[in-house]
Tab-separated table of C-alpha atoms and ligand atoms in Angstrom:
chain	number	residue	atom	x	y	z
A	6	UNK	CA	38.145	64.159	-38.441
A	7	UNK	CA	41.112	64.929	-36.242
A	8	UNK	CA	44.072	62.629	-35.362
A	9	UNK	CA	42.947	62.060	-31.791
A	10	UNK	CA	40.577	59.330	-30.645
A	11	UNK	CA	40.562	56.929	-33.493
A	12	UNK	CA	40.563	53.662	-31.530
A	13	UNK	CA	39.645	50.165	-32.874
A	14	UNK	CA	39.406	46.694	-31.483
A	15	UNK	CA	42.055	44.692	-33.314
A	16	UNK	CA	41.814	40.971	-34.224
A	17	UNK	CA	45.148	39.564	-35.376
A	18	UNK	CA	43.924	35.965	-35.857
A	19	UNK	CA	45.981	32.695	-35.731
A	20	UNK	CA	47.986	33.259	-38.899
A	21	UNK	CA	49.180	36.785	-38.022
A	22	UNK	CA	50.146	35.521	-34.535
A	23	UNK	CA	52.351	32.787	-36.027
A	24	UNK	CA	53.390	32.341	-39.694
A	25	UNK	CA	52.544	35.959	-40.822
A	26	UNK	CA	53.985	37.936	-37.917
A	27	UNK	CA	55.553	40.345	-40.450
A	28	UNK	CA	52.018	41.364	-41.547
A	29	UNK	CA	50.967	41.973	-37.979
A	30	UNK	CA	54.118	43.925	-37.114
A	31	UNK	CA	53.984	46.162	-40.257
A	32	UNK	CA	50.220	46.673	-39.800
A	33	UNK	CA	50.577	47.824	-36.158
A	34	UNK	CA	53.501	50.096	-37.161
A	35	UNK	CA	51.657	51.917	-40.058
A	36	UNK	CA	48.424	52.164	-37.996
A	37	UNK	CA	50.472	53.862	-35.240
A	38	UNK	CA	52.082	56.205	-37.824
A	39	UNK	CA	48.521	57.232	-38.954
A	40	UNK	CA	47.323	57.921	-35.463
A	41	UNK	CA	45.161	54.791	-35.296
A	42	UNK	CA	44.947	53.069	-31.881
A	43	UNK	CA	44.668	49.255	-32.226
A	44	UNK	CA	43.535	47.500	-29.068
A	45	UNK	CA	43.912	43.777	-29.353
A	46	UNK	CA	40.735	41.865	-28.606
A	47	UNK	CA	41.265	40.241	-25.084
A	48	UNK	CA	41.375	36.450	-24.942
A	49	UNK	CA	40.574	35.910	-28.611
A	50	UNK	CA	40.197	32.664	-30.429
A	51	UNK	CA	40.486	31.435	-34.037
A	52	UNK	CA	37.629	32.913	-36.123
A	53	UNK	CA	37.086	29.478	-37.639
A	54	UNK	CA	38.989	30.167	-40.880
A	55	UNK	CA	36.124	29.143	-43.063
A	56	UNK	CA	32.788	31.036	-43.263
A	57	UNK	CA	30.133	28.500	-42.331
A	58	UNK	CA	28.140	27.789	-45.541
A	59	UNK	CA	25.726	25.215	-43.966
A	60	UNK	CA	22.589	26.909	-42.616
A	61	UNK	CA	21.522	23.909	-40.479
A	62	UNK	CA	24.461	23.951	-38.083
A	63	UNK	CA	24.484	27.079	-35.903
A	64	UNK	CA	27.313	25.757	-33.795
A	65	UNK	CA	29.863	26.537	-36.513
A	66	UNK	CA	29.216	30.249	-35.804
A	67	UNK	CA	30.323	29.906	-32.157
A	68	UNK	CA	33.972	30.911	-32.871
A	69	UNK	CA	33.291	34.098	-34.843
A	70	UNK	CA	30.386	35.047	-32.566
A	71	UNK	CA	32.737	34.918	-29.513
A	72	UNK	CA	35.168	37.280	-31.240
A	73	UNK	CA	32.372	39.642	-32.208
A	74	UNK	CA	31.017	39.712	-28.664
A	75	UNK	CA	34.466	40.519	-27.180
A	76	UNK	CA	34.777	43.388	-29.640
A	77	UNK	CA	31.297	44.616	-28.837
A	78	UNK	CA	32.197	44.950	-25.196
A	79	UNK	CA	34.993	47.338	-26.215
A	80	UNK	CA	32.574	49.663	-27.891
A	81	UNK	CA	34.867	50.201	-30.909
A	82	UNK	CA	34.749	48.968	-34.541
A	83	UNK	CA	36.526	45.667	-35.014
A	84	UNK	CA	39.496	45.920	-37.390
A	85	UNK	CA	41.368	43.011	-38.990
A	86	UNK	CA	44.258	42.599	-41.412
A	87	UNK	CA	43.896	38.963	-42.518
A	88	UNK	CA	41.536	38.772	-45.449
A	89	UNK	CA	40.195	35.439	-44.357
A	90	UNK	CA	39.427	36.634	-40.785
A	91	UNK	CA	37.836	39.717	-42.311
A	92	UNK	CA	35.657	37.591	-44.564
A	93	UNK	CA	34.558	35.187	-41.818
A	94	UNK	CA	33.925	37.913	-39.155
A	95	UNK	CA	32.141	40.256	-41.584
A	96	UNK	CA	29.881	37.601	-43.058
A	97	UNK	CA	29.184	35.977	-39.664
A	98	UNK	CA	28.110	39.367	-38.382
A	99	UNK	CA	25.922	39.909	-41.428
A	100	UNK	CA	24.393	36.429	-40.918
A	101	UNK	CA	23.726	36.865	-37.213
A	102	UNK	CA	22.144	40.303	-37.716
A	103	UNK	CA	19.607	38.843	-40.101
A	104	UNK	CA	19.080	35.484	-38.336
A	105	UNK	CA	18.004	36.401	-34.831
A	106	UNK	CA	16.947	32.817	-33.932
A	107	UNK	CA	20.536	31.649	-34.598
A	108	UNK	CA	21.964	34.574	-32.584
A	109	UNK	CA	19.639	33.675	-29.699
A	110	UNK	CA	20.778	30.047	-29.678
A	111	UNK	CA	24.427	31.156	-29.734
A	112	UNK	CA	23.904	33.559	-26.877
A	113	UNK	CA	22.585	30.655	-24.781
A	114	UNK	CA	25.955	28.885	-25.334
A	115	UNK	CA	28.378	31.796	-24.842
A	116	UNK	CA	28.806	32.917	-21.283
A	117	UNK	CA	30.865	36.094	-21.631
A	118	UNK	CA	28.154	38.156	-23.101
A	119	UNK	CA	25.458	38.351	-25.774
A	120	UNK	CA	25.777	39.099	-29.431
A	121	UNK	CA	23.684	42.213	-30.226
A	122	UNK	CA	25.096	43.348	-33.570
A	123	UNK	CA	26.581	46.615	-32.324
A	124	UNK	CA	30.127	46.134	-33.750
A	125	UNK	CA	31.075	47.036	-37.251
A	126	UNK	CA	33.661	44.691	-38.766
A	127	UNK	CA	36.268	46.556	-40.849
A	128	UNK	CA	39.474	45.713	-42.773
A	129	UNK	CA	42.368	48.031	-41.922
A	130	UNK	CA	42.701	48.975	-45.569
A	131	UNK	CA	39.098	50.256	-45.496
A	132	UNK	CA	39.838	52.069	-42.256
A	133	UNK	CA	42.824	53.801	-43.968
A	134	UNK	CA	40.672	54.784	-46.934
A	135	UNK	CA	37.553	55.857	-45.057
A	136	UNK	CA	38.703	57.133	-41.646
A	137	UNK	CA	42.226	58.416	-42.569
A	138	UNK	CA	41.865	59.310	-46.204
A	139	UNK	CA	44.357	59.365	-49.038
A	140	UNK	CA	45.377	62.976	-48.448
A	141	UNK	CA	46.553	62.187	-44.880
A	142	UNK	CA	48.344	59.081	-46.128
A	143	UNK	CA	50.232	61.156	-48.772
A	144	UNK	CA	51.237	63.657	-46.079
A	145	UNK	CA	52.834	60.833	-44.064
A	146	UNK	CA	54.918	59.563	-46.980
A	147	UNK	CA	58.669	60.142	-46.271
A	148	UNK	CA	60.006	58.182	-49.253
A	149	UNK	CA	57.667	58.133	-52.191
A	150	UNK	CA	57.875	54.840	-54.087
A	151	UNK	CA	58.352	56.559	-57.363
A	152	UNK	CA	58.740	54.277	-60.332
A	153	UNK	CA	57.619	51.149	-58.390
A	154	UNK	CA	55.377	49.148	-60.680
A	155	UNK	CA	53.108	47.221	-58.218
A	156	UNK	CA	50.321	44.873	-59.096
A	157	UNK	CA	47.368	45.161	-56.716
A	158	UNK	CA	46.185	41.635	-56.051
A	159	UNK	CA	42.781	41.335	-54.315
A	160	UNK	CA	41.921	37.712	-54.628
A	161	UNK	CA	38.423	36.641	-53.615
A	162	UNK	CA	37.552	37.053	-49.959
A	163	UNK	CA	38.045	40.768	-49.468
A	164	UNK	CA	35.626	41.534	-52.271
A	165	UNK	CA	32.914	38.865	-52.547
A	166	UNK	CA	30.009	38.755	-51.839
A	167	UNK	CA	30.092	42.521	-52.537
A	168	UNK	CA	26.869	43.344	-50.654
A	169	UNK	CA	28.009	41.489	-47.529
A	170	UNK	CA	31.629	42.627	-47.543
A	171	UNK	CA	30.846	46.291	-48.175
A	172	UNK	CA	34.492	46.785	-49.111
A	173	UNK	CA	34.956	47.617	-52.743
A	174	UNK	CA	33.514	46.870	-56.226
A	175	UNK	CA	33.802	43.159	-56.803
A	176	UNK	CA	34.502	43.303	-60.536
A	177	UNK	CA	36.461	46.523	-60.502
A	178	UNK	CA	38.091	47.150	-57.188
A	179	UNK	CA	40.068	50.434	-56.679
A	180	UNK	CA	41.325	50.638	-53.086
A	181	UNK	CA	44.729	49.103	-53.544
A	182	UNK	CA	45.355	51.170	-56.662
A	183	UNK	CA	44.411	54.321	-54.782
A	184	UNK	CA	46.699	53.393	-51.856
A	185	UNK	CA	49.634	52.707	-54.206
A	186	UNK	CA	49.091	56.024	-55.932
A	187	UNK	CA	49.026	57.851	-52.620
A	188	UNK	CA	52.362	56.174	-51.742
A	189	UNK	CA	53.865	57.434	-55.003
A	190	UNK	CA	53.966	53.972	-56.713
A	191	UNK	CA	52.481	53.064	-60.079
A	192	UNK	CA	49.649	50.513	-59.850
A	193	UNK	CA	49.719	47.903	-62.614
A	194	UNK	CA	46.396	46.624	-63.834
A	195	UNK	CA	46.375	42.898	-64.633
A	196	UNK	CA	43.541	40.534	-65.665
A	197	UNK	CA	43.759	38.222	-62.638
A	198	UNK	CA	43.701	40.740	-59.891
A	199	UNK	CA	40.456	39.442	-58.436
A	200	UNK	CA	40.894	35.733	-59.445
A	201	UNK	CA	41.382	32.962	-56.915
A	202	UNK	CA	44.896	32.033	-55.849
A	203	UNK	CA	43.815	28.424	-55.028
A	204	UNK	CA	43.034	29.195	-51.379
A	205	UNK	CA	42.814	26.102	-49.126
A	206	UNK	CA	43.182	23.845	-52.106
A	207	UNK	CA	46.885	24.091	-51.258
A	208	UNK	CA	45.954	21.414	-48.656
A	209	UNK	CA	43.243	19.365	-50.427
A	210	UNK	CA	44.161	19.728	-54.229
A	211	UNK	CA	47.752	20.998	-54.523
A	212	UNK	CA	47.918	20.501	-58.296
A	213	UNK	CA	44.958	22.645	-59.048
A	214	UNK	CA	46.138	25.150	-56.406
A	215	UNK	CA	49.531	25.575	-58.150
A	216	UNK	CA	47.924	26.009	-61.536
A	217	UNK	CA	45.839	28.944	-60.198
A	218	UNK	CA	48.663	30.609	-58.286
A	219	UNK	CA	51.013	30.335	-61.186
A	220	UNK	CA	48.419	31.981	-63.447
A	221	UNK	CA	48.072	34.896	-61.099
A	222	UNK	CA	51.818	35.511	-60.888
A	223	UNK	CA	52.335	35.179	-64.653
A	224	UNK	CA	49.441	37.551	-65.359
A	225	UNK	CA	51.000	40.182	-63.164
A	226	UNK	CA	54.455	39.604	-64.748
A	227	UNK	CA	53.074	39.918	-68.254
A	228	UNK	CA	51.394	43.214	-67.357
A	229	UNK	CA	54.851	44.622	-66.366
A	230	UNK	CA	54.656	44.439	-62.558
A	231	UNK	CA	57.873	44.396	-60.450
A	232	UNK	CA	55.973	43.394	-57.368
A	233	UNK	CA	52.651	41.983	-56.162
A	234	UNK	CA	50.776	43.594	-53.306
A	235	UNK	CA	48.319	41.612	-51.243
A	236	UNK	CA	46.226	41.730	-48.072
A	237	UNK	CA	46.054	38.041	-47.471
A	238	UNK	CA	48.649	35.627	-45.927
A	239	UNK	CA	47.237	32.672	-47.813
A	240	UNK	CA	47.441	34.488	-51.172
A	241	UNK	CA	51.045	35.463	-50.337
A	242	UNK	CA	51.936	31.875	-49.349
A	243	UNK	CA	50.413	30.431	-52.580
A	244	UNK	CA	51.965	33.107	-54.866
A	245	UNK	CA	55.423	32.592	-53.151
A	246	UNK	CA	55.188	28.869	-53.550
A	247	UNK	CA	54.240	29.066	-57.182
A	248	UNK	CA	57.585	30.804	-57.828
A	249	UNK	CA	59.734	28.818	-55.438
A	250	UNK	CA	61.634	26.910	-58.165
A	251	UNK	CA	62.240	29.905	-60.387
A	252	UNK	CA	65.565	31.620	-60.707
A	253	UNK	CA	65.493	34.678	-58.526
A	254	UNK	CA	65.577	37.307	-61.287
A	255	UNK	CA	62.334	35.870	-62.536
A	256	UNK	CA	60.597	35.932	-59.241
A	257	UNK	CA	58.122	38.675	-58.350
A	258	UNK	CA	58.310	39.623	-54.722
A	259	UNK	CA	54.947	39.487	-52.892
A	260	UNK	CA	54.421	42.125	-50.120
A	261	UNK	CA	51.643	42.959	-47.782
A	262	UNK	CA	50.111	46.411	-48.369
A	263	UNK	CA	51.190	47.296	-44.881
A	264	UNK	CA	54.840	46.553	-45.787
A	265	UNK	CA	54.510	48.806	-48.891
A	266	UNK	CA	53.078	51.533	-46.687
A	267	UNK	CA	55.911	51.018	-44.146
A	268	UNK	CA	58.460	51.413	-46.961
A	269	UNK	CA	56.937	54.708	-48.115
A	270	UNK	CA	56.613	55.942	-44.540
A	271	UNK	CA	60.363	55.314	-43.994
A	272	UNK	CA	59.746	52.452	-41.504
A	273	UNK	CA	62.179	50.160	-43.279
A	274	UNK	CA	62.732	47.888	-40.248
A	275	UNK	CA	59.155	46.521	-40.725
A	276	UNK	CA	58.917	46.828	-44.555
A	277	UNK	CA	60.104	43.250	-45.197
A	278	UNK	CA	62.588	41.666	-47.576
A	279	UNK	CA	61.027	43.126	-50.727
A	280	UNK	CA	62.383	46.491	-49.603
A	281	UNK	CA	65.527	45.213	-48.015
A	282	UNK	CA	67.767	46.295	-50.975
A	283	UNK	CA	66.633	49.884	-50.592
A	284	UNK	CA	67.075	49.660	-46.812
A	285	UNK	CA	70.818	48.788	-47.247
A	286	UNK	CA	71.574	51.346	-49.944
B	20	UNK	CA	-2.439	24.010	-72.295
B	21	UNK	CA	0.093	25.113	-69.717
B	22	UNK	CA	2.532	22.956	-68.057
B	23	UNK	CA	3.296	24.169	-64.558
B	24	UNK	CA	6.355	22.988	-62.614
B	25	UNK	CA	5.205	22.626	-59.018
B	26	UNK	CA	8.262	22.817	-56.768
B	27	UNK	CA	6.470	20.957	-53.997
B	28	UNK	CA	5.582	18.069	-56.250
B	29	UNK	CA	9.104	17.905	-57.591
B	30	UNK	CA	10.770	18.133	-54.255
B	31	UNK	CA	11.900	14.716	-53.046
B	32	UNK	CA	14.015	14.181	-49.905
B	33	UNK	CA	17.360	14.805	-51.662
B	34	UNK	CA	16.321	18.247	-52.935
B	35	UNK	CA	14.845	19.208	-49.559
B	36	UNK	CA	18.078	18.240	-47.885
B	37	UNK	CA	20.202	20.393	-50.246
B	38	UNK	CA	17.819	23.308	-49.863
B	39	UNK	CA	17.742	23.001	-46.015
B	40	UNK	CA	21.524	22.990	-45.811
B	41	UNK	CA	22.183	25.642	-48.515
B	42	UNK	CA	19.112	27.884	-48.126
B	43	UNK	CA	19.194	28.061	-51.900
B	44	UNK	CA	16.297	27.472	-54.342
B	45	UNK	CA	17.655	24.989	-56.854
B	46	UNK	CA	14.959	25.703	-59.335
B	47	UNK	CA	15.971	29.327	-59.554
B	48	UNK	CA	18.876	28.241	-61.791
B	49	UNK	CA	18.062	28.477	-65.511
B	50	UNK	CA	21.278	26.714	-66.672
B	51	UNK	CA	22.741	29.905	-68.373
B	52	UNK	CA	26.268	28.699	-67.604
B	53	UNK	CA	27.794	31.954	-66.437
B	54	UNK	CA	28.950	30.268	-63.306
B	55	UNK	CA	30.912	27.718	-65.280
B	56	UNK	CA	32.282	30.372	-67.625
B	57	UNK	CA	33.910	32.180	-64.608
B	58	UNK	CA	34.847	29.278	-62.451
B	59	UNK	CA	38.617	28.862	-62.256
B	60	UNK	CA	38.504	25.176	-61.304
B	61	UNK	CA	36.543	23.775	-64.251
B	62	UNK	CA	39.650	22.177	-65.649
B	63	UNK	CA	39.883	19.786	-62.736
B	64	UNK	CA	36.110	19.269	-62.088
B	65	UNK	CA	34.320	16.219	-63.436
B	66	UNK	CA	31.073	18.259	-63.721
B	67	UNK	CA	30.867	21.944	-64.417
B	68	UNK	CA	29.196	23.989	-61.770
B	69	UNK	CA	25.927	24.389	-63.742
B	70	UNK	CA	26.116	20.636	-64.441
B	71	UNK	CA	26.132	20.074	-60.695
B	72	UNK	CA	22.829	21.970	-60.388
B	73	UNK	CA	20.955	20.294	-63.207
B	74	UNK	CA	20.838	16.760	-61.812
B	75	UNK	CA	20.223	18.081	-58.362
B	76	UNK	CA	17.209	19.918	-59.655
B	77	UNK	CA	15.853	16.515	-60.922
B	78	UNK	CA	16.617	14.891	-57.545
B	79	UNK	CA	19.452	12.699	-58.794
B	80	UNK	CA	21.642	12.157	-55.830
B	81	UNK	CA	24.531	10.701	-57.885
B	82	UNK	CA	25.933	14.328	-57.913
B	83	UNK	CA	27.090	13.599	-54.346
B	84	UNK	CA	29.809	11.347	-55.903
B	85	UNK	CA	31.122	14.195	-58.130
B	86	UNK	CA	34.663	15.555	-57.461
B	87	UNK	CA	33.460	19.118	-58.211
B	88	UNK	CA	32.272	20.063	-54.667
B	89	UNK	CA	35.748	19.012	-53.348
B	90	UNK	CA	37.439	21.207	-55.910
B	91	UNK	CA	35.316	24.247	-55.280
B	92	UNK	CA	37.507	26.837	-53.567
B	93	UNK	CA	34.529	28.935	-52.417
B	94	UNK	CA	36.034	31.824	-54.377
B	95	UNK	CA	32.546	33.221	-54.992
B	96	UNK	CA	33.167	34.201	-58.586
B	97	UNK	CA	30.064	32.325	-59.692
B	98	UNK	CA	28.020	33.883	-56.860
B	99	UNK	CA	29.094	37.321	-58.063
B	100	UNK	CA	28.092	36.637	-61.678
B	101	UNK	CA	24.955	34.523	-61.424
B	102	UNK	CA	21.945	36.479	-62.896
B	103	UNK	CA	19.499	34.460	-60.843
B	104	UNK	CA	21.046	35.070	-57.430
B	105	UNK	CA	22.089	31.490	-56.871
B	106	UNK	CA	24.799	31.103	-54.206
B	107	UNK	CA	26.504	28.063	-55.796
B	108	UNK	CA	29.320	27.629	-53.166
B	109	UNK	CA	26.505	26.969	-50.623
B	110	UNK	CA	25.183	24.192	-52.974
B	111	UNK	CA	28.677	22.782	-53.263
B	112	UNK	CA	29.013	22.894	-49.491
B	113	UNK	CA	25.647	21.159	-49.043
B	114	UNK	CA	26.816	18.336	-51.304
B	115	UNK	CA	30.075	18.046	-49.262
B	116	UNK	CA	27.998	18.060	-46.022
B	117	UNK	CA	25.630	15.258	-47.318
B	118	UNK	CA	28.802	13.192	-48.244
B	119	UNK	CA	30.453	13.936	-44.861
B	120	UNK	CA	27.275	13.142	-42.965
B	121	UNK	CA	27.280	9.688	-44.811
B	122	UNK	CA	30.762	9.199	-43.487
B	123	UNK	CA	32.651	9.894	-46.669
B	124	UNK	CA	35.519	12.404	-46.262
B	125	UNK	CA	38.034	13.562	-48.899
B	126	UNK	CA	40.331	15.568	-46.619
B	127	UNK	CA	42.048	13.606	-43.792
B	128	UNK	CA	44.082	15.466	-41.205
B	129	UNK	CA	46.637	12.628	-40.932
B	130	UNK	CA	47.360	12.759	-44.684
B	131	UNK	CA	48.355	16.465	-44.805
B	132	UNK	CA	51.955	16.817	-46.020
B	133	UNK	CA	54.205	17.583	-43.059
B	134	UNK	CA	56.128	20.217	-45.055
B	135	UNK	CA	52.833	21.987	-45.559
B	136	UNK	CA	51.915	21.794	-41.868
B	137	UNK	CA	55.327	23.370	-41.119
B	138	UNK	CA	55.076	26.345	-43.504
B	139	UNK	CA	51.560	27.001	-44.616
B	140	UNK	CA	49.372	29.676	-42.945
B	141	UNK	CA	47.344	28.290	-40.044
B	142	UNK	CA	44.068	29.291	-41.659
B	143	UNK	CA	44.836	27.187	-44.771
B	144	UNK	CA	45.037	23.968	-42.714
B	145	UNK	CA	42.112	24.823	-40.379
B	146	UNK	CA	39.983	26.054	-43.281
B	147	UNK	CA	40.623	23.001	-45.495
B	148	UNK	CA	39.867	20.612	-42.634
B	149	UNK	CA	36.725	22.414	-41.543
B	150	UNK	CA	35.358	22.309	-45.108
B	151	UNK	CA	36.308	18.765	-45.956
B	152	UNK	CA	36.830	16.614	-42.910
B	153	UNK	CA	34.144	14.671	-40.963
C	30	SF4	S1	24.988	31.348	-63.373
C	30	SF4	FE1	23.261	30.927	-61.923
C	30	SF4	S2	21.543	30.645	-63.204
C	30	SF4	FE2	23.328	30.484	-64.555
C	30	SF4	S3	23.740	28.255	-64.674
C	30	SF4	FE3	24.981	29.153	-62.980
C	30	SF4	S4	23.694	28.896	-61.027
C	30	SF4	FE4	22.334	28.619	-62.881
C	31	SF4	S1	32.862	29.268	-55.751
C	31	SF4	FE1	33.369	27.209	-56.400
C	31	SF4	S2	31.996	26.794	-58.163
C	31	SF4	FE2	31.982	28.943	-57.762
C	31	SF4	S3	33.499	29.834	-59.206
C	31	SF4	FE3	34.511	29.496	-57.259
C	31	SF4	S4	35.401	27.433	-57.380
C	31	SF4	FE4	33.893	27.581	-59.007
């Protein structure tokens, strides 16, 4: 495929528009650097933030369905960065494709258009792997991250359920390792790379949440990582909070994969605090 | 002699309610325990994930009072590893829904720590309230 004409609908979601603007900004910058055109979904709303697990309440699919319909009208694949948005939109799409009665009922409630299942929901990391390719990523690297021991942290929602997410192998994911290698860094395997960070239990069961996020950080530290790489603002928040009281030499910086890409591409103004030292030297 | 478990004969109102909400067949579970072996929240739960299913299979609605559904993070580790294709987080959600529809809620918007509201990602607050509030 050539550079030209790779356009996507882009759904930032509430978190990237507010508390995780650094993810949004770095994501847009690296996409542009790779020749990917991201067109923000017009008039978007929250995806709902939790994939509806109850089959007897179709109305909980209104929010994701509205986003899917808006993307459909653009005619391009729908790309996201937030792992939670990706999970909710991807699974809602899978659900509505296979539950035509639910889709019909939703269409009766949504006035802007009908859900027809023509949009493919993608994560930008998957777009980089499948549409850009690691070779093209390597060619774009201006400052290889040689010697950076980075722990690829997937968490849950990017990967599972594997058949619905169509993203990577649930028990042995590779995409972040492949990305880190393409950027010149050294991926560090660690046992908890696909274990839960605690997720929304940060609100409803903070003690349990802290136990899980601390275990993820310690697992990465023990494996020799100098940094944790994530694709989820909630994972980042939980892992940062778990280390908040520690003396700074013992803290592992947590960076979005887009910030790591930005650092390797020489886009230091959007690479975030983890790469700030290198930026000033 | 053969003993045949007839799902229809066993299915009382409580089981039908769980199955309608979750679209899962409770009797598919053979109690192998792989879900509980992989679940990261078992330390805090009062019943292990497989121990939630067993009373439910027997129609005992006391499982609605368990803390376990409220501690399930919907991480889907059990779903990935269940050899019988049981989507356990859907069953956990059905139990939460049954409690919520009875008017019992364990997550109250007004009780969320203001410090958390100020700093946590939006989708954490929205997600937690959508899962656990009436
Ligand atoms: S892993 Fe599946 S079959 Fe085994 S106990 Fe859990 S739900 Fe039942
Ligand atoms: S989805 Fe819930 S029950 Fe299953 S492993 Fe995760 S926390 Fe445990």
